[in-house]
Each structure stands twice: as structure tokens, then as C-alpha cells.
Amino acid sequence: MKGIDWANLSFGYMKTDYNVRIYYRNEQWGEMELCSEETIPMHMAATALHYGQEAFEGLKAFRGKDGKVRIFRLEENAARLQATSRGILMPELPTERFREAVLKAVKLNERFIPPYESGASLYIRPLLIGTSAQVGVHPASEYLFLIFVTPVGPYFKGGFATNPYVIIREFDRSAPLGTGTYKVGGNYAASLRANKKAHDLGYSSEFYLDAKEKKYIDECGAANFFGIRDNTYITPKSTSILPSITNKSLMQLAEDMGLKVECRPVPEEELNLFEEAGACGTAAVISPIERIDDVETGKSYVIAKDGKPGPISTKLYNKLRGIQYGDEPDVHGWVTILE
Ligand SMILES: *Cc1c(COP(=O)(O)O)cnc(C)c1O
């Protein structure tokens, strides 16, 4: 499409042509509707507005060298939205309906899918909200599922590079038996102050320790954490982190490359032992970690001694991006090609 500077897009919102919507009423999901309106008419007492009955997802479509459009692991996003729905008492949208809606939203906005060379992609944002009125705290009886898409630029404008991160002990993102494993807006509201503090101090993002003991690494802002040592890919096991689909994919790729994979509690002191570490999620795939400062205790864990991304992180990053853009074979069946 003319007029869009693909390589310099930020991770922001740009209006596209259509969004798709499915309403849940009378205990059933209706037909998919196509819409060019960006706003939502909603009751002022909707449960999404008052009691946080809101869930979202995030995935991407990529245009390959061969011109084909590939959508990454959409069934996993459907399953995670269903898990979130169970977690906050919303109806589950069947995987097949989710899939149809994603494909339709991408197809209708095909002219916004960035070209291969730009390194940009089309971000897909599904949303599920309780729309009917409640004043007492109860789940809604009516819901709206919608998907909008927006083109986003390459995460690393100056190339794959490391960044500094900071442990914030002052705030918790989620409790051990709370909603941390669900992709709900409430967790993000709880993270805004910590995130602002990290940025104000000059860091890329904030790290959370487990809320109960403040001993173990939980996750990093809106990304999961992994560390590499002794040919092993290590990622925290916790009841308060969001199960990242990028992390799940990297664990598989690490195993394919002959690394051992461990999912277990990661004590803060272990940060001293990692040869490489990264934050992982759909936005960046991997954001390599230069160092993690614990500002309240004055400790600093320098991971990338030379300041550069490590060889295993680089290999994992290139492999996953290769699968997404169609440059590498999709041996695990992770990609859906848009017809
Ligand atoms: C979405 C999200 C992630 C990353 O998940 P991906 O499926 O890899 O994009 C990590 N942590 C939190 C809190 C998230 O909301």
C-alpha cells in the first residue's frame, strides 16, 4: 500500500479497513459480522467497564518472500483465550470460530500486511468483553468478541540488540492464586506503575519476582523470561505468569537444537549463572537481556558481558522468525497460510 513507511511503523494503532465481531446472546454465539466502525456501543453498566470482565489476545501475520501470508500458532491463541474465559467466567469461543474470525480479519485488511523486506508484520488483536449491565458483582449475560488488526514495525530498528532490565520489588503484577495466568486487562492495570518506574529509571522494562516470597523470577513486563546455561534453556515455573506462546515455541526449538529444557522455579541469585537471557513474547520474539538490576538491594546481574546477544538466543531468534516468514520449514505445523 502506498503512503505507509513500513519499516518505521511503531507498535501503535493505525486504522485499517475492517474489524470482525461475534456477539454472544441468549447463551449462544451469533454469526460473524464485518464492521468498518472503530467504536463499540455498550451499556454504561457493562461488566467489562466495572469489574474487568475483559480478555485479549495478540498474534501476528507475516508476508513471506514467496508473497504468502502466514499466521503464527492461532490455535494456541484460541486455546489460551478459552482458558482465560474459564478463569473469569466468560463463555468460550470455539477454536473453529476463532480461526474463521482471524482469517477473515486478516483477509479483509490484506492491503495493510507489510511487505517481506520491511521486517514489519500485521498485529492481530482479539478482544472479548462482558457487555451487558450488572451492578452487583456477577458475570455478564452478553458478550462481544471482536478482532482488529494493525500493522506494526520491526521491533529491533537498529538490529537485534541487548537491553537493561530492572527488578521492581515495590509492586506485584499478580498473586500466586490470582489472575496472572490469564490474559486480562486487570493484570496490565496492576503493572502500569512498575512499568512507568522502570522506564523513568531508563530501563527497557520491569521484572517481577514471585509475590509470595520475593525470591524467584516471575516474568518481565509483558514477556516471559528464559536463561541459558550449560546448554540448557531454563524458564520459570510459576502460578502467576502468563503462558507465553513464544516461550512454548522457543522451548520446542531449543529441544530441536539439542538443548535441555527446564521449566522450574528460578531463584534470583541464579541470574549470576546465566550465559545468556532474554524476554520473549509476540512483539519482539526475543529481547536479549544485557543486565538486570535489583535497584532496591543494589545488586546488578550482568548477563551479556560483551553487551551483545548470545549465540543461542540469536540462533533461536533467527529460527523462529524464519518459520514465521516462511524462510524455514514449518516442521511443527505452527503456521496457517492465508488462502
Ligand atoms: C501476552 C503476554 C506474554 C507473551 O505471550 P506471547 O503469547 O508469547 O505473546 C507474556 N506475558 C504477559 C503478561 C502477557 O500478557
mmCIF file with all atom_site columns, C-alpha atoms in Angstrom, residues 4-115:
data_model
loop_
_atom_site.group_PDB
_atom_site.id
_atom_site.type_symbol
_atom_site.label_atom_id
_atom_site.label_alt_id
_atom_site.label_comp_id
_atom_site.label_asym_id
_atom_site.label_entity_id
_atom_site.label_seq_id
_atom_site.pdbx_PDB_ins_code
_atom_site.Cartn_x
_atom_site.Cartn_y
_atom_site.Cartn_z
_atom_site.occupancy
_atom_site.B_iso_or_equiv
_atom_site.pdbx_formal_charge
_atom_site.auth_seq_id
_atom_site.auth_comp_id
_atom_site.auth_asym_id
_atom_site.auth_atom_id
_atom_site.pdbx_PDB_model_num
ATOM 1   C CA . ILE A 1 4   ? 2.930   3.784   4.661  1.00 0.00 ? 4   ILE A CA 1
ATOM 2   C CA . ASP A 1 5   ? 6.551   3.828   5.792  1.00 0.00 ? 5   ASP A CA 1
ATOM 3   C CA . TRP A 1 6   ? 6.521   0.123   6.788  1.00 0.00 ? 6   TRP A CA 1
ATOM 4   C CA . ALA A 1 7   ? 9.999   -0.068  8.299  1.00 0.00 ? 7   ALA A CA 1
ATOM 5   C CA . ASN A 1 8   ? 9.381   2.904   10.593 1.00 0.00 ? 8   ASN A CA 1
ATOM 6   C CA . LEU A 1 9   ? 5.999   1.933   11.992 1.00 0.00 ? 9   LEU A CA 1
ATOM 7   C CA . SER A 1 10  ? 5.843   1.847   15.769 1.00 0.00 ? 10  SER A CA 1
ATOM 8   C CA . PHE A 1 11  ? 3.862   -0.546  17.954 1.00 0.00 ? 11  PHE A CA 1
ATOM 9   C CA . GLY A 1 12  ? 0.866   1.754   17.804 1.00 0.00 ? 12  GLY A CA 1
ATOM 10  C CA . TYR A 1 13  ? -2.668  1.783   16.464 1.00 0.00 ? 13  TYR A CA 1
ATOM 11  C CA . MET A 1 14  ? -3.327  2.533   12.828 1.00 0.00 ? 14  MET A CA 1
ATOM 12  C CA . LYS A 1 15  ? -6.833  2.429   11.448 1.00 0.00 ? 15  LYS A CA 1
ATOM 13  C CA . THR A 1 16  ? -7.416  -0.401  8.983  1.00 0.00 ? 16  THR A CA 1
ATOM 14  C CA . ASP A 1 17  ? -10.479 -1.103  6.815  1.00 0.00 ? 17  ASP A CA 1
ATOM 15  C CA . TYR A 1 18  ? -12.480 -3.640  8.814  1.00 0.00 ? 18  TYR A CA 1
ATOM 16  C CA . ASN A 1 19  ? -12.877 -5.416  12.134 1.00 0.00 ? 19  ASN A CA 1
ATOM 17  C CA . VAL A 1 20  ? -14.940 -8.542  12.742 1.00 0.00 ? 20  VAL A CA 1
ATOM 18  C CA . ARG A 1 21  ? -17.397 -9.098  15.598 1.00 0.00 ? 21  ARG A CA 1
ATOM 19  C CA . ILE A 1 22  ? -19.303 -12.011 17.090 1.00 0.00 ? 22  ILE A CA 1
ATOM 20  C CA . TYR A 1 23  ? -21.960 -11.361 19.736 1.00 0.00 ? 23  TYR A CA 1
ATOM 21  C CA . TYR A 1 24  ? -22.903 -13.831 22.458 1.00 0.00 ? 24  TYR A CA 1
ATOM 22  C CA . ARG A 1 25  ? -26.579 -13.512 23.408 1.00 0.00 ? 25  ARG A CA 1
ATOM 23  C CA . ASN A 1 26  ? -29.184 -15.926 24.772 1.00 0.00 ? 26  ASN A CA 1
ATOM 24  C CA . GLU A 1 27  ? -26.408 -18.331 25.671 1.00 0.00 ? 27  GLU A CA 1
ATOM 25  C CA . GLN A 1 28  ? -25.079 -18.693 22.169 1.00 0.00 ? 28  GLN A CA 1
ATOM 26  C CA . TRP A 1 29  ? -22.574 -17.211 19.764 1.00 0.00 ? 29  TRP A CA 1
ATOM 27  C CA . GLY A 1 30  ? -24.112 -15.454 16.761 1.00 0.00 ? 30  GLY A CA 1
ATOM 28  C CA . GLU A 1 31  ? -22.912 -15.036 13.179 1.00 0.00 ? 31  GLU A CA 1
ATOM 29  C CA . MET A 1 32  ? -19.681 -13.208 12.442 1.00 0.00 ? 32  MET A CA 1
ATOM 30  C CA . GLU A 1 33  ? -20.289 -9.574  11.425 1.00 0.00 ? 33  GLU A CA 1
ATOM 31  C CA . LEU A 1 34  ? -17.953 -7.378  9.400  1.00 0.00 ? 34  LEU A CA 1
ATOM 32  C CA . CYS A 1 35  ? -17.632 -3.821  10.570 1.00 0.00 ? 35  CYS A CA 1
ATOM 33  C CA . SER A 1 36  ? -15.809 -0.677  9.485  1.00 0.00 ? 36  SER A CA 1
ATOM 34  C CA . GLU A 1 37  ? -16.754 1.267   12.637 1.00 0.00 ? 37  GLU A CA 1
ATOM 35  C CA . GLU A 1 38  ? -13.968 1.645   15.226 1.00 0.00 ? 38  GLU A CA 1
ATOM 36  C CA . THR A 1 39  ? -16.186 2.271   18.254 1.00 0.00 ? 39  THR A CA 1
ATOM 37  C CA . ILE A 1 40  ? -18.327 -0.098  20.323 1.00 0.00 ? 40  ILE A CA 1
ATOM 38  C CA . PRO A 1 41  ? -21.825 0.809   21.526 1.00 0.00 ? 41  PRO A CA 1
ATOM 39  C CA . MET A 1 42  ? -22.053 -0.556  25.063 1.00 0.00 ? 42  MET A CA 1
ATOM 40  C CA . HIS A 1 43  ? -24.165 -0.250  28.171 1.00 0.00 ? 43  HIS A CA 1
ATOM 41  C CA . MET A 1 44  ? -22.613 2.068   30.755 1.00 0.00 ? 44  MET A CA 1
ATOM 42  C CA . ALA A 1 45  ? -23.027 -0.669  33.392 1.00 0.00 ? 45  ALA A CA 1
ATOM 43  C CA . ALA A 1 46  ? -21.217 -3.311  31.274 1.00 0.00 ? 46  ALA A CA 1
ATOM 44  C CA . THR A 1 47  ? -19.175 -5.763  33.377 1.00 0.00 ? 47  THR A CA 1
ATOM 45  C CA . ALA A 1 48  ? -16.087 -5.108  31.224 1.00 0.00 ? 48  ALA A CA 1
ATOM 46  C CA . LEU A 1 49  ? -16.104 -1.488  32.380 1.00 0.00 ? 49  LEU A CA 1
ATOM 47  C CA . HIS A 1 50  ? -16.788 -2.007  36.084 1.00 0.00 ? 50  HIS A CA 1
ATOM 48  C CA . TYR A 1 51  ? -15.490 -5.427  37.022 1.00 0.00 ? 51  TYR A CA 1
ATOM 49  C CA . GLY A 1 52  ? -12.783 -6.093  34.478 1.00 0.00 ? 52  GLY A CA 1
ATOM 50  C CA . GLN A 1 53  ? -14.556 -8.879  32.627 1.00 0.00 ? 53  GLN A CA 1
ATOM 51  C CA . GLU A 1 54  ? -12.205 -8.436  29.701 1.00 0.00 ? 54  GLU A CA 1
ATOM 52  C CA . ALA A 1 55  ? -9.705  -10.655 27.928 1.00 0.00 ? 55  ALA A CA 1
ATOM 53  C CA . PHE A 1 56  ? -7.459  -10.148 24.954 1.00 0.00 ? 56  PHE A CA 1
ATOM 54  C CA . GLU A 1 57  ? -5.015  -11.971 22.729 1.00 0.00 ? 57  GLU A CA 1
ATOM 55  C CA . GLY A 1 58  ? -2.137  -10.967 20.489 1.00 0.00 ? 58  GLY A CA 1
ATOM 56  C CA . LEU A 1 59  ? -0.758  -12.724 17.420 1.00 0.00 ? 59  LEU A CA 1
ATOM 57  C CA . LYS A 1 60  ? 0.765   -11.794 14.087 1.00 0.00 ? 60  LYS A CA 1
ATOM 58  C CA . ALA A 1 61  ? 0.553   -12.364 10.343 1.00 0.00 ? 61  ALA A CA 1
ATOM 59  C CA . PHE A 1 62  ? 3.709   -12.199 8.211  1.00 0.00 ? 62  PHE A CA 1
ATOM 60  C CA . ARG A 1 63  ? 4.166   -11.785 4.471  1.00 0.00 ? 63  ARG A CA 1
ATOM 61  C CA . GLY A 1 64  ? 6.848   -14.109 3.118  1.00 0.00 ? 64  GLY A CA 1
ATOM 62  C CA . LYS A 1 65  ? 9.382   -13.788 0.321  1.00 0.00 ? 65  LYS A CA 1
ATOM 63  C CA . ASP A 1 66  ? 7.013   -16.029 -1.680 1.00 0.00 ? 66  ASP A CA 1
ATOM 64  C CA . GLY A 1 67  ? 4.206   -13.451 -1.169 1.00 0.00 ? 67  GLY A CA 1
ATOM 65  C CA . LYS A 1 68  ? 2.207   -15.857 1.030  1.00 0.00 ? 68  LYS A CA 1
ATOM 66  C CA . VAL A 1 69  ? 0.739   -14.652 4.318  1.00 0.00 ? 69  VAL A CA 1
ATOM 67  C CA . ARG A 1 70  ? 1.423   -16.799 7.377  1.00 0.00 ? 70  ARG A CA 1
ATOM 68  C CA . ILE A 1 71  ? -0.349  -16.563 10.719 1.00 0.00 ? 71  ILE A CA 1
ATOM 69  C CA . PHE A 1 72  ? 1.580   -17.957 13.671 1.00 0.00 ? 72  PHE A CA 1
ATOM 70  C CA . ARG A 1 73  ? 0.015   -20.524 16.055 1.00 0.00 ? 73  ARG A CA 1
ATOM 71  C CA . LEU A 1 74  ? -3.542  -19.212 16.010 1.00 0.00 ? 74  LEU A CA 1
ATOM 72  C CA . GLU A 1 75  ? -4.945  -22.414 17.572 1.00 0.00 ? 75  GLU A CA 1
ATOM 73  C CA . GLU A 1 76  ? -2.734  -21.782 20.613 1.00 0.00 ? 76  GLU A CA 1
ATOM 74  C CA . ASN A 1 77  ? -4.147  -18.279 20.958 1.00 0.00 ? 77  ASN A CA 1
ATOM 75  C CA . ALA A 1 78  ? -7.677  -19.688 20.664 1.00 0.00 ? 78  ALA A CA 1
ATOM 76  C CA . ALA A 1 79  ? -6.933  -22.197 23.432 1.00 0.00 ? 79  ALA A CA 1
ATOM 77  C CA . ARG A 1 80  ? -5.418  -19.519 25.671 1.00 0.00 ? 80  ARG A CA 1
ATOM 78  C CA . LEU A 1 81  ? -8.444  -17.261 25.203 1.00 0.00 ? 81  LEU A CA 1
ATOM 79  C CA . GLN A 1 82  ? -10.636 -20.222 26.205 1.00 0.00 ? 82  GLN A CA 1
ATOM 80  C CA . ALA A 1 83  ? -8.520  -20.753 29.337 1.00 0.00 ? 83  ALA A CA 1
ATOM 81  C CA . THR A 1 84  ? -8.806  -17.052 30.172 1.00 0.00 ? 84  THR A CA 1
ATOM 82  C CA . SER A 1 85  ? -12.571 -17.210 29.594 1.00 0.00 ? 85  SER A CA 1
ATOM 83  C CA . ARG A 1 86  ? -12.884 -20.071 32.087 1.00 0.00 ? 86  ARG A CA 1
ATOM 84  C CA . GLY A 1 87  ? -10.767 -18.059 34.507 1.00 0.00 ? 87  GLY A CA 1
ATOM 85  C CA . ILE A 1 88  ? -13.070 -15.040 34.582 1.00 0.00 ? 88  ILE A CA 1
ATOM 86  C CA . LEU A 1 89  ? -16.393 -16.782 33.840 1.00 0.00 ? 89  LEU A CA 1
ATOM 87  C CA . MET A 1 90  ? -16.907 -15.759 30.234 1.00 0.00 ? 90  MET A CA 1
ATOM 88  C CA . PRO A 1 91  ? -18.262 -18.072 27.506 1.00 0.00 ? 91  PRO A CA 1
ATOM 89  C CA . GLU A 1 92  ? -15.604 -19.912 25.494 1.00 0.00 ? 92  GLU A CA 1
ATOM 90  C CA . LEU A 1 93  ? -15.379 -19.142 21.799 1.00 0.00 ? 93  LEU A CA 1
ATOM 91  C CA . PRO A 1 94  ? -14.766 -22.431 19.928 1.00 0.00 ? 94  PRO A CA 1
ATOM 92  C CA . THR A 1 95  ? -11.382 -22.708 18.175 1.00 0.00 ? 95  THR A CA 1
ATOM 93  C CA . GLU A 1 96  ? -13.020 -23.011 14.747 1.00 0.00 ? 96  GLU A CA 1
ATOM 94  C CA . ARG A 1 97  ? -14.929 -19.734 15.237 1.00 0.00 ? 97  ARG A CA 1
ATOM 95  C CA . PHE A 1 98  ? -11.737 -18.022 16.437 1.00 0.00 ? 98  PHE A CA 1
ATOM 96  C CA . ARG A 1 99  ? -9.872  -19.306 13.400 1.00 0.00 ? 99  ARG A CA 1
ATOM 97  C CA . GLU A 1 100 ? -12.536 -18.096 10.929 1.00 0.00 ? 100 GLU A CA 1
ATOM 98  C CA . ALA A 1 101 ? -12.553 -14.676 12.572 1.00 0.00 ? 101 ALA A CA 1
ATOM 99  C CA . VAL A 1 102 ? -8.751  -14.319 12.445 1.00 0.00 ? 102 VAL A CA 1
ATOM 100 C CA . LEU A 1 103 ? -8.585  -15.370 8.803  1.00 0.00 ? 103 LEU A CA 1
ATOM 101 C CA . LYS A 1 104 ? -11.428 -13.018 7.862  1.00 0.00 ? 104 LYS A CA 1
ATOM 102 C CA . ALA A 1 105 ? -9.919  -10.041 9.710  1.00 0.00 ? 105 ALA A CA 1
ATOM 103 C CA . VAL A 1 106 ? -6.552  -10.578 8.013  1.00 0.00 ? 106 VAL A CA 1
ATOM 104 C CA . LYS A 1 107 ? -8.050  -11.188 4.578  1.00 0.00 ? 107 LYS A CA 1
ATOM 105 C CA . LEU A 1 108 ? -10.244 -8.072  4.708  1.00 0.00 ? 108 LEU A CA 1
ATOM 106 C CA . ASN A 1 109 ? -7.225  -5.944  5.605  1.00 0.00 ? 109 ASN A CA 1
ATOM 107 C CA . GLU A 1 110 ? -4.753  -7.626  3.274  1.00 0.00 ? 110 GLU A CA 1
ATOM 108 C CA . ARG A 1 111 ? -3.533  -4.285  1.922  1.00 0.00 ? 111 ARG A CA 1
ATOM 109 C CA . PHE A 1 112 ? -2.160  -3.468  5.396  1.00 0.00 ? 112 PHE A CA 1
ATOM 110 C CA . ILE A 1 113 ? 0.093   -6.546  5.617  1.00 0.00 ? 113 ILE A CA 1
ATOM 111 C CA . PRO A 1 114 ? 3.635   -5.168  5.359  1.00 0.00 ? 114 PRO A CA 1
ATOM 112 C CA . PRO A 1 115 ? 5.978   -6.409  2.601  1.00 0.00 ? 115 PRO A CA 1
#
